[in-house]
Tab-separated table of C-alpha atoms and ligand atoms in Angstrom:
chain	number	residue	atom	x	y	z
T	1276	GLN	CA	58.188	-110.391	-28.221
T	1277	TYR	CA	59.105	-106.969	-29.755
T	1278	PRO	CA	59.617	-106.551	-33.523
T	1279	PHE	CA	63.050	-104.994	-32.821
T	1280	ASP	CA	65.580	-104.675	-29.973
T	1281	VAL	CA	63.849	-102.057	-27.795
T	1282	GLU	CA	66.611	-102.084	-25.186
T	1283	ALA	CA	69.189	-101.252	-27.821
T	1284	ILE	CA	66.951	-98.396	-29.040
T	1285	ARG	CA	66.559	-97.082	-25.479
T	1286	ASP	CA	70.360	-96.752	-25.227
T	1287	ASP	CA	70.156	-94.064	-27.967
T	1288	PHE	CA	67.931	-91.894	-25.693
T	1289	PRO	CA	69.840	-90.778	-22.541
T	1290	ILE	CA	66.752	-88.831	-21.476
T	1291	LEU	CA	65.030	-92.101	-20.650
T	1292	GLN	CA	67.432	-92.556	-17.701
T	1293	ARG	CA	65.974	-89.441	-16.096
T	1294	SER	CA	64.342	-89.497	-12.649
T	1295	VAL	CA	61.265	-87.316	-12.319
T	1296	GLY	CA	58.042	-86.824	-10.535
T	1297	GLY	CA	57.096	-87.055	-6.889
T	1298	ASP	CA	57.198	-89.839	-4.410
T	1299	PRO	CA	54.864	-92.706	-5.249
T	1300	GLU	CA	54.532	-93.324	-1.493
T	1301	THR	CA	52.839	-89.922	-1.116
T	1302	PRO	CA	51.053	-89.399	-4.455
T	1303	GLY	CA	49.669	-85.891	-4.880
T	1304	GLU	CA	52.125	-84.413	-2.417
T	1305	GLY	CA	54.518	-83.549	-5.247
T	1306	ASP	CA	57.601	-84.255	-3.130
T	1307	GLY	CA	60.538	-86.467	-4.053
T	1308	ASP	CA	62.198	-86.516	-7.410
T	1309	ASP	CA	63.826	-89.914	-7.876
T	1310	THR	CA	61.119	-91.831	-9.613
T	1311	PRO	CA	62.219	-93.366	-12.927
T	1312	LEU	CA	60.636	-91.627	-15.983
T	1313	VAL	CA	57.969	-93.509	-17.868
T	1314	TYR	CA	57.501	-91.305	-20.961
T	1315	LEU	CA	54.169	-92.003	-22.617
T	1316	ASP	CA	53.478	-88.600	-24.257
T	1317	ASN	CA	54.836	-89.363	-27.748
T	1318	ALA	CA	51.839	-88.097	-29.637
T	1319	ALA	CA	52.730	-84.662	-28.233
T	1320	THR	CA	56.436	-85.055	-29.088
T	1321	THR	CA	58.966	-87.839	-29.318
T	1322	HIS	CA	62.451	-87.872	-27.895
T	1323	THR	CA	65.532	-87.289	-30.035
T	1324	PRO	CA	68.085	-90.104	-30.419
T	1325	GLU	CA	71.843	-89.485	-30.212
T	1326	PRO	CA	72.448	-89.895	-33.974
T	1327	VAL	CA	70.086	-87.018	-34.618
T	1328	VAL	CA	71.629	-84.808	-31.924
T	1329	GLU	CA	75.084	-85.645	-33.392
T	1330	ALA	CA	74.001	-84.802	-36.941
T	1331	MET	CA	72.807	-81.347	-35.823
T	1332	SER	CA	75.879	-80.777	-33.646
T	1333	ASP	CA	78.135	-81.815	-36.519
T	1334	TYR	CA	76.478	-79.176	-38.636
T	1335	TYR	CA	76.976	-76.431	-36.115
T	1336	ARG	CA	80.563	-77.570	-35.305
T	1337	GLY	CA	81.667	-78.314	-38.869
T	1338	TYR	CA	79.808	-76.572	-41.657
T	1339	ASN	CA	77.413	-74.021	-40.230
T	1340	SER	CA	76.596	-71.531	-42.987
T	1341	ASN	CA	73.700	-69.970	-44.769
T	1342	VAL	CA	72.300	-71.983	-47.708
T	1343	HIS	CA	71.339	-71.642	-51.313
T	1344	ARG	CA	74.649	-71.582	-53.020
T	1345	GLY	CA	76.937	-69.130	-51.295
T	1346	ILE	CA	80.183	-69.332	-53.240
T	1347	HIS	CA	82.362	-70.389	-50.323
T	1348	GLN	CA	82.723	-74.055	-49.417
T	1349	LEU	CA	80.893	-73.978	-46.068
T	1350	SER	CA	77.771	-72.616	-47.769
T	1351	GLN	CA	77.992	-75.233	-50.510
T	1352	GLU	CA	78.275	-78.023	-47.911
T	1353	ALA	CA	75.343	-76.622	-45.931
T	1354	SER	CA	73.267	-76.127	-49.083
T	1355	VAL	CA	73.861	-79.700	-50.253
T	1356	ALA	CA	72.950	-81.123	-46.869
T	1357	TYR	CA	69.844	-79.020	-46.510
T	1358	GLU	CA	68.619	-79.617	-50.054
T	1359	GLU	CA	69.340	-83.382	-49.905
T	1360	ALA	CA	67.263	-83.541	-46.678
T	1361	HIS	CA	64.309	-82.786	-48.958
T	1362	ASP	CA	65.261	-85.827	-51.102
T	1363	THR	CA	65.414	-88.029	-47.979
T	1364	VAL	CA	61.850	-86.938	-47.035
T	1365	ALA	CA	60.593	-87.369	-50.558
T	1366	GLU	CA	61.865	-90.962	-50.638
T	1367	PHE	CA	60.458	-91.662	-47.149
T	1368	ILE	CA	56.846	-90.791	-48.117
T	1369	GLY	CA	56.997	-91.832	-51.777
T	1370	ALA	CA	56.966	-88.296	-53.292
T	1371	SER	CA	58.411	-87.887	-56.788
T	1372	GLY	CA	61.216	-85.593	-55.635
T	1373	ARG	CA	62.294	-82.543	-53.663
T	1374	GLU	CA	60.008	-80.324	-55.780
T	1375	GLU	CA	57.083	-81.776	-53.806
T	1376	ILE	CA	58.642	-81.317	-50.385
T	1377	VAL	CA	58.362	-77.939	-48.621
T	1378	PHE	CA	60.023	-77.567	-45.204
T	1379	THR	CA	57.911	-75.635	-42.727
T	1380	LYS	CA	58.131	-75.055	-38.978
T	1381	ASN	CA	55.649	-77.816	-38.186
T	1382	THR	CA	52.377	-79.444	-39.333
T	1383	THR	CA	50.393	-76.400	-38.290
T	1384	GLU	CA	52.345	-74.096	-40.572
T	1385	ALA	CA	52.111	-76.590	-43.454
T	1386	MET	CA	48.301	-76.527	-43.159
T	1387	ASN	CA	48.293	-72.754	-42.982
T	1388	LEU	CA	50.506	-72.502	-46.092
T	1389	VAL	CA	47.877	-74.367	-48.130
T	1390	ALA	CA	44.942	-72.538	-46.518
T	1391	TYR	CA	46.471	-69.109	-47.360
T	1392	ALA	CA	48.376	-69.829	-50.620
T	1393	TRP	CA	45.624	-72.040	-52.093
T	1394	GLY	CA	42.484	-71.483	-49.985
T	1395	LEU	CA	42.307	-67.711	-50.071
T	1396	GLU	CA	42.823	-67.795	-53.865
T	1397	GLU	CA	40.530	-70.693	-54.795
T	1398	LEU	CA	37.642	-70.636	-52.300
T	1399	GLY	CA	34.562	-68.465	-52.469
T	1400	PRO	CA	30.835	-68.356	-51.663
T	1401	GLY	CA	29.057	-71.556	-52.747
T	1402	ASP	CA	32.224	-73.650	-52.326
T	1403	ASN	CA	32.680	-76.013	-49.383
T	1404	VAL	CA	35.585	-77.555	-47.464
T	1405	VAL	CA	34.926	-80.913	-45.821
T	1406	LEU	CA	36.663	-81.808	-42.561
T	1407	THR	CA	35.880	-84.409	-39.875
T	1408	GLU	CA	34.672	-83.911	-36.290
T	1409	MET	CA	38.003	-85.413	-35.098
T	1410	GLU	CA	40.256	-82.861	-36.746
T	1411	HIS	CA	43.143	-81.305	-34.747
T	1412	HIS	CA	42.894	-77.505	-34.273
T	1413	ALA	CA	45.742	-77.162	-36.782
T	1414	SER	CA	43.345	-77.945	-39.575
T	1415	LEU	CA	39.913	-77.323	-37.942
T	1416	VAL	CA	40.570	-73.719	-36.896
T	1417	THR	CA	42.579	-72.981	-40.022
T	1418	TRP	CA	39.866	-74.044	-42.487
T	1419	GLN	CA	37.144	-72.626	-40.230
T	1420	GLN	CA	38.763	-69.155	-40.377
T	1421	ILE	CA	39.514	-69.411	-44.162
T	1422	GLY	CA	35.843	-70.316	-44.624
T	1423	LYS	CA	34.838	-67.143	-42.826
T	1424	ARG	CA	37.200	-65.037	-44.939
T	1425	THR	CA	36.205	-66.543	-48.278
T	1426	GLY	CA	32.484	-67.304	-47.718
T	1427	ALA	CA	33.091	-71.019	-48.276
T	1428	ASP	CA	31.037	-73.441	-46.197
T	1429	VAL	CA	32.953	-75.708	-43.816
T	1430	ARG	CA	31.382	-79.111	-43.185
T	1431	PHE	CA	32.288	-81.873	-40.731
T	1432	ILE	CA	32.001	-85.614	-41.412
T	1433	GLU	CA	30.412	-87.116	-38.324
T	1434	VAL	CA	32.234	-89.449	-35.942
T	1435	THR	CA	30.325	-92.568	-34.815
T	1436	GLU	CA	29.880	-93.789	-31.254
T	1437	GLU	CA	32.812	-96.161	-31.786
T	1438	GLY	CA	35.027	-93.216	-32.773
T	1439	THR	CA	35.252	-93.980	-36.482
T	1440	LEU	CA	34.163	-91.854	-39.441
T	1441	ASP	CA	30.591	-92.186	-40.695
T	1442	MET	CA	31.459	-92.871	-44.351
T	1443	ALA	CA	27.822	-92.592	-45.437
T	1444	ASP	CA	27.902	-89.023	-44.019
T	1445	ALA	CA	31.206	-88.511	-45.882
T	1446	ALA	CA	29.534	-89.398	-49.170
T	1447	ALA	CA	26.679	-87.100	-48.421
T	1448	LYS	CA	28.847	-84.111	-47.468
T	1449	ILE	CA	31.480	-84.353	-50.279
T	1450	ASP	CA	29.678	-83.016	-53.340
T	1451	ASP	CA	30.325	-81.133	-56.547
T	1452	ASP	CA	30.818	-77.846	-54.618
T	1453	THR	CA	33.528	-79.420	-52.482
T	1454	GLU	CA	36.936	-77.922	-53.263
T	1455	MET	CA	39.001	-79.435	-50.417
T	1456	VAL	CA	38.695	-82.446	-48.125
T	1457	SER	CA	41.050	-82.119	-45.132
T	1458	VAL	CA	41.268	-85.212	-42.947
T	1459	VAL	CA	43.444	-86.427	-40.115
T	1460	HIS	CA	45.033	-89.795	-41.065
T	1461	VAL	CA	45.389	-91.069	-37.460
T	1462	SER	CA	43.444	-89.181	-34.794
T	1463	ASN	CA	45.636	-87.834	-32.003
T	1464	THR	CA	42.725	-88.288	-29.593
T	1465	LEU	CA	40.858	-91.436	-30.697
T	1466	GLY	CA	43.676	-93.320	-32.355
T	1467	THR	CA	41.286	-93.937	-35.219
T	1468	VAL	CA	42.998	-94.737	-38.565
T	1469	ASN	CA	40.879	-93.033	-41.260
T	1470	PRO	CA	40.397	-94.553	-44.774
T	1471	ILE	CA	42.344	-91.838	-46.589
T	1472	ARG	CA	42.420	-93.607	-49.969
T	1473	GLU	CA	38.639	-94.101	-49.898
T	1474	LEU	CA	38.180	-90.399	-49.002
T	1475	ALA	CA	40.614	-89.379	-51.732
T	1476	ASP	CA	38.559	-91.331	-54.297
T	1477	LEU	CA	35.403	-89.618	-53.039
T	1478	ALA	CA	37.083	-86.188	-53.190
T	1479	HIS	CA	38.530	-86.762	-56.676
T	1480	ASP	CA	35.204	-88.076	-57.980
T	1481	HIS	CA	33.913	-84.581	-57.202
T	1482	ASP	CA	37.001	-82.744	-58.513
T	1483	SER	CA	38.005	-81.803	-54.990
T	1484	LEU	CA	41.543	-81.841	-53.598
T	1485	ILE	CA	42.398	-83.821	-50.447
T	1486	PHE	CA	44.826	-82.902	-47.670
T	1487	ALA	CA	45.964	-85.625	-45.214
T	1488	ASP	CA	47.086	-84.500	-41.758
T	1489	ALA	CA	49.710	-87.139	-41.210
T	1490	ALA	CA	51.248	-85.839	-37.973
T	1491	GLN	CA	50.324	-89.081	-36.181
T	1492	SER	CA	50.782	-91.479	-39.125
T	1493	VAL	CA	54.092	-90.713	-40.906
T	1494	PRO	CA	56.102	-91.226	-37.684
T	1495	ASN	CA	54.333	-94.425	-36.758
T	1496	ARG	CA	53.380	-96.407	-39.848
T	1497	PRO	CA	54.331	-96.739	-43.518
T	1498	VAL	CA	52.870	-93.840	-45.512
T	1499	ASP	CA	53.072	-93.526	-49.289
T	1500	VAL	CA	51.497	-90.450	-50.927
T	1501	ASP	CA	50.806	-92.353	-54.139
T	1502	ASP	CA	49.036	-95.236	-52.312
T	1503	LEU	CA	46.942	-92.632	-50.471
T	1504	ASP	CA	46.551	-90.614	-53.680
T	1505	VAL	CA	46.509	-87.344	-51.647
T	1506	ASP	CA	47.194	-83.897	-53.077
T	1507	PHE	CA	48.707	-82.523	-49.907
T	1508	LEU	CA	50.070	-84.211	-46.753
T	1509	ALA	CA	51.742	-82.732	-43.641
T	1510	PHE	CA	53.757	-84.045	-40.662
T	1511	SER	CA	56.244	-82.756	-38.070
T	1512	GLY	CA	59.904	-83.636	-37.382
T	1513	HIS	CA	59.454	-83.577	-33.600
T	1514	LYS	CA	56.989	-86.449	-33.645
T	1515	THR	CA	59.288	-88.455	-35.889
T	1516	ALA	CA	62.322	-88.712	-33.509
T	1517	GLY	CA	63.514	-85.409	-35.006
T	1518	PRO	CA	63.923	-81.856	-33.731
T	1519	THR	CA	61.269	-79.234	-33.216
T	1520	GLY	CA	61.156	-76.324	-35.714
T	1521	ILE	CA	60.847	-78.488	-38.791
T	1522	GLY	CA	57.753	-79.882	-40.525
T	1523	VAL	CA	56.903	-80.990	-43.999
T	1524	LEU	CA	54.308	-80.110	-46.529
T	1525	TYR	CA	53.996	-82.586	-49.383
T	1526	GLY	CA	52.114	-81.229	-52.382
T	1527	ARG	CA	51.624	-82.626	-55.929
T	1528	GLU	CA	54.135	-80.736	-58.073
T	1529	ALA	CA	51.510	-79.453	-60.548
T	1530	ILE	CA	49.415	-78.025	-57.740
T	1531	LEU	CA	52.346	-76.403	-55.893
T	1532	ASP	CA	53.463	-75.013	-59.253
T	1533	SER	CA	50.073	-73.385	-59.790
T	1534	MET	CA	50.057	-71.762	-56.304
T	1535	GLN	CA	51.380	-68.303	-55.424
T	1536	PRO	CA	53.661	-68.105	-52.344
T	1537	TYR	CA	52.235	-66.491	-49.212
T	1538	LEU	CA	55.564	-65.714	-47.488
T	1539	TYR	CA	57.810	-63.352	-49.476
T	1540	GLY	CA	61.433	-62.350	-49.153
T	1541	GLY	CA	64.909	-63.740	-49.843
T	1542	ASP	CA	65.664	-67.229	-51.213
T	1543	MET	CA	62.144	-67.568	-52.685
T	1544	ILE	CA	62.741	-65.052	-55.457
T	1545	ARG	CA	64.467	-65.367	-58.830
T	1546	LYS	CA	64.365	-61.750	-60.143
T	1547	VAL	CA	63.294	-58.616	-58.263
T	1548	THR	CA	62.745	-55.156	-59.697
T	1549	PHE	CA	61.048	-52.144	-58.150
T	1550	GLU	CA	57.936	-53.061	-60.121
T	1551	ASP	CA	57.618	-56.808	-59.634
T	1552	SER	CA	59.321	-60.104	-58.787
T	1553	THR	CA	59.548	-63.655	-60.075
T	1554	TRP	CA	59.822	-66.792	-58.019
T	1555	GLU	CA	62.392	-69.540	-57.482
T	1556	ASP	CA	61.753	-73.137	-58.578
T	1557	LEU	CA	59.928	-75.564	-56.291
T	1558	PRO	CA	60.183	-76.142	-53.421
T	1559	TRP	CA	62.220	-72.999	-52.676
T	1560	LYS	CA	59.381	-70.741	-53.847
T	1561	PHE	CA	57.657	-71.650	-50.560
T	1562	GLU	CA	60.737	-71.363	-48.314
T	1563	ALA	CA	61.243	-67.653	-47.727
T	1564	GLY	CA	64.208	-66.335	-45.740
T	1565	THR	CA	66.918	-68.359	-43.907
T	1566	PRO	CA	65.441	-71.791	-43.262
T	1567	SER	CA	65.785	-74.064	-40.206
T	1568	ILE	CA	69.016	-75.572	-41.611
T	1569	ALA	CA	70.141	-77.707	-38.669
T	1570	GLU	CA	66.610	-78.902	-38.125
T	1571	GLY	CA	66.310	-79.973	-41.743
T	1572	ILE	CA	69.551	-81.910	-41.415
T	1573	GLY	CA	68.243	-83.355	-38.095
T	1574	LEU	CA	64.953	-84.438	-39.789
T	1575	ALA	CA	66.909	-86.349	-42.440
T	1576	ALA	CA	68.934	-88.029	-39.753
T	1577	ALA	CA	65.734	-88.920	-37.861
T	1578	ILE	CA	64.236	-90.470	-40.990
T	1579	ASP	CA	67.375	-92.499	-41.519
T	1580	TYR	CA	67.058	-93.664	-37.884
T	1581	VAL	CA	63.428	-94.770	-38.113
T	1582	GLU	CA	64.044	-96.346	-41.547
T	1583	GLU	CA	66.869	-98.380	-40.002
T	1584	ILE	CA	64.343	-99.813	-37.476
T	1585	GLY	CA	61.643	-100.247	-40.134
T	1586	VAL	CA	58.488	-98.224	-39.999
T	1587	ASP	CA	56.423	-101.360	-40.456
T	1588	ARG	CA	58.104	-102.748	-37.282
T	1589	ILE	CA	57.364	-99.458	-35.493
T	1590	GLU	CA	53.703	-99.832	-36.434
T	1591	ALA	CA	53.639	-103.413	-35.104
T	1592	HIS	CA	55.378	-102.398	-31.854
T	1593	GLU	CA	52.945	-99.562	-31.197
T	1594	ARG	CA	49.960	-101.731	-31.998
T	1595	LEU	CA	51.232	-104.371	-29.491
T	1596	LEU	CA	51.527	-101.700	-26.752
T	1597	ALA	CA	48.249	-99.908	-27.619
T	1598	GLU	CA	46.338	-103.161	-27.642
T	1599	TYR	CA	47.857	-104.245	-24.315
T	1600	ALA	CA	47.160	-100.858	-22.735
T	1601	TYR	CA	43.597	-100.878	-24.020
T	1602	ASP	CA	42.899	-104.322	-22.580
T	1603	GLU	CA	44.644	-103.678	-19.218
T	1604	LEU	CA	42.953	-100.324	-18.677
T	1605	GLU	CA	39.568	-101.758	-19.632
T	1606	ALA	CA	40.092	-104.655	-17.215
T	1607	LEU	CA	40.657	-102.167	-14.358
T	1608	GLY	CA	37.032	-101.072	-14.339
T	1609	GLY	CA	35.916	-97.484	-13.901
T	1610	VAL	CA	37.889	-96.472	-17.011
T	1611	GLU	CA	36.245	-94.994	-20.139
T	1612	ILE	CA	38.440	-95.444	-23.226
T	1613	TYR	CA	37.746	-93.343	-26.335
T	1614	GLY	CA	38.085	-94.631	-29.894
T	1615	PRO	CA	37.967	-98.028	-31.636
T	1616	ALA	CA	39.121	-101.388	-30.234
T	1617	GLY	CA	42.777	-101.864	-29.373
T	1618	ASP	CA	43.789	-103.686	-32.561
T	1619	GLU	CA	42.264	-101.088	-34.957
T	1620	ARG	CA	43.986	-97.947	-33.692
T	1621	GLY	CA	47.229	-96.076	-33.813
T	1622	GLY	CA	49.702	-96.210	-30.943
T	1623	LEU	CA	47.772	-94.170	-28.403
T	1624	VAL	CA	44.948	-94.544	-25.881
T	1625	ALA	CA	42.846	-91.631	-24.490
T	1626	PHE	CA	40.636	-92.324	-21.513
T	1627	ASN	CA	39.080	-91.012	-18.326
T	1628	VAL	CA	38.779	-92.560	-14.852
T	1629	ASP	CA	35.313	-92.258	-13.283
T	1630	GLY	CA	35.290	-89.522	-10.632
T	1631	VAL	CA	38.845	-88.336	-11.343
T	1632	HIS	CA	39.462	-85.150	-13.384
T	1633	ALA	CA	41.960	-85.675	-16.159
T	1634	HIS	CA	44.335	-83.043	-14.787
T	1635	ASP	CA	44.218	-84.552	-11.296
T	1636	LEU	CA	44.918	-87.966	-12.819
T	1637	SER	CA	47.882	-86.765	-14.816
T	1638	SER	CA	49.458	-85.029	-11.796
T	1639	ILE	CA	49.093	-88.178	-9.726
T	1640	LEU	CA	50.584	-90.198	-12.560
T	1641	ASN	CA	53.524	-87.774	-12.628
T	1642	ASP	CA	54.185	-88.737	-8.972
T	1643	PHE	CA	54.620	-92.244	-10.248
T	1644	GLY	CA	57.002	-90.973	-12.956
T	1645	VAL	CA	54.415	-91.512	-15.695
T	1646	ALA	CA	54.306	-88.683	-18.253
T	1647	ILE	CA	51.056	-88.565	-20.185
T	1648	ARG	CA	48.979	-85.765	-21.672
T	1649	ALA	CA	45.807	-84.356	-20.031
T	1650	GLY	CA	43.480	-81.917	-21.735
T	1651	ASP	CA	41.648	-81.651	-25.019
T	1652	HIS	CA	44.642	-82.614	-27.239
T	1653	CYS	CA	43.742	-79.671	-29.536
T	1654	THR	CA	40.428	-81.360	-30.379
T	1655	GLN	CA	37.981	-79.315	-28.247
T	1656	PRO	CA	34.906	-79.761	-30.543
T	1657	LEU	CA	35.484	-83.572	-30.416
T	1658	HIS	CA	35.639	-83.496	-26.626
T	1659	ASP	CA	32.414	-81.449	-26.571
T	1660	LYS	CA	30.836	-84.112	-28.767
T	1661	MET	CA	32.158	-86.828	-26.444
T	1662	GLY	CA	30.637	-84.907	-23.562
T	1663	VAL	CA	33.923	-84.533	-21.660
T	1664	ALA	CA	35.965	-81.406	-20.983
T	1665	ALA	CA	39.259	-83.300	-21.053
T	1666	SER	CA	40.839	-86.719	-21.230
T	1667	VAL	CA	44.234	-88.236	-20.467
T	1668	ARG	CA	46.214	-89.800	-23.262
T	1669	ALA	CA	49.019	-92.357	-23.229
T	1670	SER	CA	50.900	-92.540	-26.515
T	1671	PHE	CA	53.667	-94.976	-27.426
T	1672	TYR	CA	56.815	-94.976	-29.504
T	1673	ILE	CA	59.859	-97.104	-30.352
T	1674	TYR	CA	61.461	-96.996	-26.841
T	1675	ASN	CA	58.370	-97.926	-24.811
T	1676	THR	CA	57.906	-101.330	-23.215
T	1677	VAL	CA	55.192	-103.585	-21.834
T	1678	GLU	CA	56.665	-102.920	-18.344
T	1679	GLU	CA	56.018	-99.226	-18.870
T	1680	VAL	CA	52.373	-99.952	-19.773
T	1681	ASP	CA	52.172	-101.970	-16.549
T	1682	ALA	CA	53.532	-98.954	-14.653
T	1683	LEU	CA	50.817	-96.781	-16.294
T	1684	VAL	CA	48.039	-99.204	-15.471
T	1685	ASP	CA	49.272	-99.616	-11.861
T	1686	ALA	CA	49.446	-95.837	-11.373
T	1687	VAL	CA	45.956	-95.385	-12.816
T	1688	GLU	CA	44.609	-98.053	-10.458
T	1689	GLN	CA	46.225	-96.358	-7.446
T	1690	ALA	CA	44.966	-92.936	-8.571
T	1691	ARG	CA	41.451	-94.332	-9.038
T	1692	ASP	CA	41.491	-95.867	-5.537
T	1693	LEU	CA	42.921	-92.629	-4.094
T	1694	PHE	CA	39.884	-90.727	-5.331
T	1695	ALA	CA	37.368	-93.495	-4.632
P	579	DCS	C1	46.855	-84.906	-35.693
P	579	DCS	C2	47.696	-83.710	-35.415
P	579	DCS	N1	47.686	-82.689	-36.359
P	579	DCS	C3	48.482	-81.598	-36.197
P	579	DCS	C4	49.258	-81.438	-35.108
P	579	DCS	C5	50.099	-80.196	-34.954
P	579	DCS	O1	51.475	-80.541	-35.017
P	579	DCS	P1	52.522	-79.386	-34.675
P	579	DCS	O2	52.249	-78.992	-33.271
P	579	DCS	O3	53.849	-80.049	-34.819
P	579	DCS	O4	52.248	-78.331	-35.682
P	579	DCS	C6	49.310	-82.446	-34.123
P	579	DCS	C7	50.160	-82.302	-32.889
P	579	DCS	N2	49.803	-83.085	-31.764
P	579	DCS	C8	49.490	-82.383	-30.568
P	579	DCS	C9	50.603	-81.617	-29.969
P	579	DCS	O5	50.545	-82.002	-28.551
P	579	DCS	N3	49.668	-83.023	-28.373
P	579	DCS	C10	49.042	-83.346	-29.509
P	579	DCS	O6	48.328	-84.319	-29.685
P	579	DCS	C11	48.505	-83.617	-34.284
P	579	DCS	O7	48.524	-84.599	-33.389
C-alpha cells in the first residue's frame, strides 16, 4: 500500500538494523539492549542513506581540496562539485539559479543571516515583524532579539484551538508598517501546514517581505519558491536525508544583491585594500571562509536520492503514516494529540498520555526500541499556550512502516497502563 518500495529504501540505511533500548519485559529498568530500533524522530534529524555517505567518502578519498578555483586539478574538481551542488538545490526548490542559494550550517544560521544582514539594516522603531505563535525558536528568538536591538515591534499571529493559524488575526496584524513576515511552513510540533502563498500575498500587499521556515516542508513535500512567492526560504540538509553541517538559505536575487554580508573574510571578497573591500558575486558574498565542502556534496547527493523516490510520493507516504498514527493513538484513549486532524498535517504527531510525563513516556518507549522526541521541540511559547510543559512527538520519513506505527502505539498503550 506504500507509494514506493519501502523495504528497498530501508536497505540503504544500515542503521535501521540496529538493536537499542532496554528490555520490553522490564520497561523502565533500562536493562537489555537487543530490541530492534523503531526510529520515529525524523523531524529532529533523518538518517543518511549509503549513496550520500558514499558521495562524501568519495570526495574525501578522491578529490579533497579547498574550493573556489585553486589552479590545481583537485581544487578545480572540488570547486565544480561544491558549486554545482548549489545548482542541484536551486532546481530542487524552483529557484532561478545558484545566485539565490546560500549554503549555511543549518536552518538556524540561514534565519540569523537574514536577521543580521537584512534585519539590523532595514528595521527600526515603528516597523513590525510578524511571526506566528507556532514558530520554532530558530525564527522566534532570532526576530525577537532583532526586534529588541532595532526597536521594531514583533507580533504573533494566533494559533486556533485546532492548531491552525487564525487568518483573520493574520490580516489584522500584517499592516503597512510590517517589513517582514516570518512563518513556519509545516509546524514541527503541530504538523500544521500553513497557507504560505496566502500569507505571501498578504505580506506583499503591504510591501512586506516574507520568509518561509521550510525545515519541515522541503524534505517532506514538493516545495517551489515561485509557487509560494516567498522572498526567503530556509531548510537543513540533515532533515533531508543529508548530512549535518549544511543548510540552505534561498533568497530572491535582487534582495540578496541589495544586502550587505554579515560574515567577512576569505572567499566572500573580490578586492581588499587597507582602506576597504569589495564583495564576490552571489551567492559567494554570503559564504565566508572555507565552506562545508563534503556536506554540500552530500546535500546534493541527498536531493538526488529523494528526487529519485519522488517528493510527492514521500508526502503521500508520510500522510499515510501520520493519519494512521493519529487514528490509532486517538483510539487508545487517554491520549491528547496536538494539531489538526490526521489528513491535514505533515508527517508528525505530537501528543501526551494522561498522567504520564513526556520524558517518562519517551524513556519507556526507548525500552521498546521506539525512538521519539520528548520536550518542547524548540517551541516553548507554543507549549505554554497549549498549557503543557512538554509533549512527545513521533515523526515519519521514507523508511518508516505501518508496523513501526503499530510498535509505537503498542508501546504507548503499555506505558499508559504501567502508570495507570
Ligand atoms: C520548523 C523548524 N525550524 C527550524 C529548525 C532548526 O533546524 P536546524 O536545527 O537544522 O537549524 C527546526 C529543527 N527541528 C528541531 C530539531 O530537533 N527537533 C526539532 O523539531 C525545525 O523543525
